[in-house]
Short mmCIF file of C-alpha atoms in Angstrom, two decimals:
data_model
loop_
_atom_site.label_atom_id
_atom_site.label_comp_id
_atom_site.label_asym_id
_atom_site.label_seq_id
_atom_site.Cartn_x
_atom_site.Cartn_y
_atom_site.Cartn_z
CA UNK A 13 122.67 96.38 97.28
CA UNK A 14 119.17 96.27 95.82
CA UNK A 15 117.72 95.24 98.93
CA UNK A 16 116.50 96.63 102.31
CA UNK A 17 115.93 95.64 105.79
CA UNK A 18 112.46 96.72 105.93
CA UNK A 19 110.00 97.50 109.37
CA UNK A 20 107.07 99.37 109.88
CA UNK A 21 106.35 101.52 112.91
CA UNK A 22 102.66 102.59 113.51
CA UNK A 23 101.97 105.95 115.15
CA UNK A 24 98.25 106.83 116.32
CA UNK A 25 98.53 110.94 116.30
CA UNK A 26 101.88 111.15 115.65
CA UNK A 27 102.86 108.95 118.60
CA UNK A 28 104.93 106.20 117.83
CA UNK A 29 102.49 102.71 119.26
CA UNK A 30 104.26 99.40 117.70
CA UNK A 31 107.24 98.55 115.36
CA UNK A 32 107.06 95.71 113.50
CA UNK A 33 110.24 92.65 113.37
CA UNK A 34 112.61 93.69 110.38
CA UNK A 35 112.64 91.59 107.66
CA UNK A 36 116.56 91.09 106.37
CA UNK A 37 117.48 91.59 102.92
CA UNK A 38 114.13 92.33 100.61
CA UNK A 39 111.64 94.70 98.90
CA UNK A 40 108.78 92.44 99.27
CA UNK A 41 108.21 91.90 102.88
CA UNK A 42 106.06 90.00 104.86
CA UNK A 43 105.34 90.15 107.81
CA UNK A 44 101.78 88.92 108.83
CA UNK A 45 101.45 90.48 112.46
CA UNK A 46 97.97 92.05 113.90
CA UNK A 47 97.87 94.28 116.81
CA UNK A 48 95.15 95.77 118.85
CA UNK A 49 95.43 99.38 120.38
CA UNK A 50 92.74 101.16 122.04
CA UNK A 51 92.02 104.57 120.58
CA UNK A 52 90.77 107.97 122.67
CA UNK A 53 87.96 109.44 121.35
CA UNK A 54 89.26 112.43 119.64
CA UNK A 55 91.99 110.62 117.62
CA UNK A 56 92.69 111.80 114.01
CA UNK A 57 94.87 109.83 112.32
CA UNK A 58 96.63 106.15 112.18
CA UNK A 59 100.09 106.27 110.00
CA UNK A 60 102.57 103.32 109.16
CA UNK A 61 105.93 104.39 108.69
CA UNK A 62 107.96 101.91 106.39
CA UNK A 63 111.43 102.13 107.47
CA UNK A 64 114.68 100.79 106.37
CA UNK A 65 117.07 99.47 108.98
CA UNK A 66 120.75 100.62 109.20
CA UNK A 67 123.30 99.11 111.30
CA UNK A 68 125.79 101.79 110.79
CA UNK A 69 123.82 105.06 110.24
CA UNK A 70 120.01 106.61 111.23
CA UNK A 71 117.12 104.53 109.68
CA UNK A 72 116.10 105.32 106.89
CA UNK A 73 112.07 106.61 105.96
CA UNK A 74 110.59 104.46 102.73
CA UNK A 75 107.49 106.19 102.69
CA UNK A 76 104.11 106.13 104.94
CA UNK A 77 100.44 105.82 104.74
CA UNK A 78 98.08 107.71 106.82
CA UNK A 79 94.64 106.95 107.69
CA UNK A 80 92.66 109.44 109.01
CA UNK A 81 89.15 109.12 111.16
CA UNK A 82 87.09 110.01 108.34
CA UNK A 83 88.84 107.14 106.17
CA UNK A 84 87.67 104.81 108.92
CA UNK A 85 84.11 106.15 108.98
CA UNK A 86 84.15 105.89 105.44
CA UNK A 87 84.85 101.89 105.87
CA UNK A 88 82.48 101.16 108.82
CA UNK A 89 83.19 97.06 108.22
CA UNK A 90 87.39 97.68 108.06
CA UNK A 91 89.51 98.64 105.06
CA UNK A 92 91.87 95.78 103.51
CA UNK A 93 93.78 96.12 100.71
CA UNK A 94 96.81 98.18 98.69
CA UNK A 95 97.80 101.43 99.55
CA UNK A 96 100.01 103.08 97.97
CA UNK A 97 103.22 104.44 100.35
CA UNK A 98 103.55 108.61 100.06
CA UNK A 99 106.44 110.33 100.45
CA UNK A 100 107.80 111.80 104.32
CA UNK A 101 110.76 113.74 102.64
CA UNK A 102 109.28 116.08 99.41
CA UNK A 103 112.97 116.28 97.96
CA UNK A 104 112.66 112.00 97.94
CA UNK A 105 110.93 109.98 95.52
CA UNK A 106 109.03 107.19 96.70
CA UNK A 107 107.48 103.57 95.18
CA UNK A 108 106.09 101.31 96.53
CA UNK A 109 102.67 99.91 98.46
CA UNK A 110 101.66 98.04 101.64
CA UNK A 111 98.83 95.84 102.26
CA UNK A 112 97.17 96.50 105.46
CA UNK A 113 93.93 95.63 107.40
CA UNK A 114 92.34 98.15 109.45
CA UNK A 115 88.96 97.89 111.35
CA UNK A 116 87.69 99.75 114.24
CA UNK A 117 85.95 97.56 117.04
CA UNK A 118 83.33 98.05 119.17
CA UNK A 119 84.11 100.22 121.91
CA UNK A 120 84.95 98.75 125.90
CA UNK A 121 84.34 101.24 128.15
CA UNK A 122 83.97 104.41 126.13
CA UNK A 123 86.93 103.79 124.10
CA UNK A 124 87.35 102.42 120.98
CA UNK A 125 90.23 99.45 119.66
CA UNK A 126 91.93 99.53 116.73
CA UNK A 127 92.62 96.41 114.90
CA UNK A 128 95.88 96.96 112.34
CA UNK A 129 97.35 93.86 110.74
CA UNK A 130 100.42 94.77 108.83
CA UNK A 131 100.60 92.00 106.13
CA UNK A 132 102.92 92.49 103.26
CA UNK A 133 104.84 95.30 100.96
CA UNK A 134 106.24 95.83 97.97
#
């Protein structure tokens, strides 16, 4: 139809944190929404899965960004900006980007929080 039903789920080490609302019938979401999650110590990676909701079959994968803990370090202040969405399936071809803001805060307790706010795609 030349649309999708777009959501993004965010996984901290391959477990799956927060999903996103869906937004009906687009390719150029937005959805605005920040979330905090606190982080252990020896995590290695933060991904966001772009997925497109089906009613009548499994959900599909758009693509996915990872950022790892040596991106972060890398960005002491936060990272904000385009990133370009990678492929989950080799035999698929993917386009498109999301705009995300990521910044570790200070740490509460011995553990560390993870500010993500999913913004927009396209």
């Amino acid at each position: 139809t030349g649309s999708s039903d777009p959501y993004c789920i965010v996984k901290i080490d391959h477990e799956a944190i927060i999903r996103t609302a869906t937004v009906w019938k687009t390719l150029s979401p937005f959805w605005g929404e920040e979330y905090e999650v606190h982080l252990q110590p020896s995590f290695h990676s933060v991904s966001i899965y772009v997925m497109d909701e089906d009613a009548l079959s499994r959900d599909d994968v758009i693509g996915k960004v990872c950022i790892t803990r040596d991106m972060l370090a890398e960005h002491p202040k936060g990272y904000s900006g385009w990133m370009s969405l990678s492929e989950v399936d080799p035999d698929e071809e993917v386009q498109g980007e999301i705009h995300l803001q990521v910044e570790v805060l200070g740490s509460q307790g011995g553990r560390q929080r993870l500010r993500c706010t999913v913004l927009e795609a396209r």
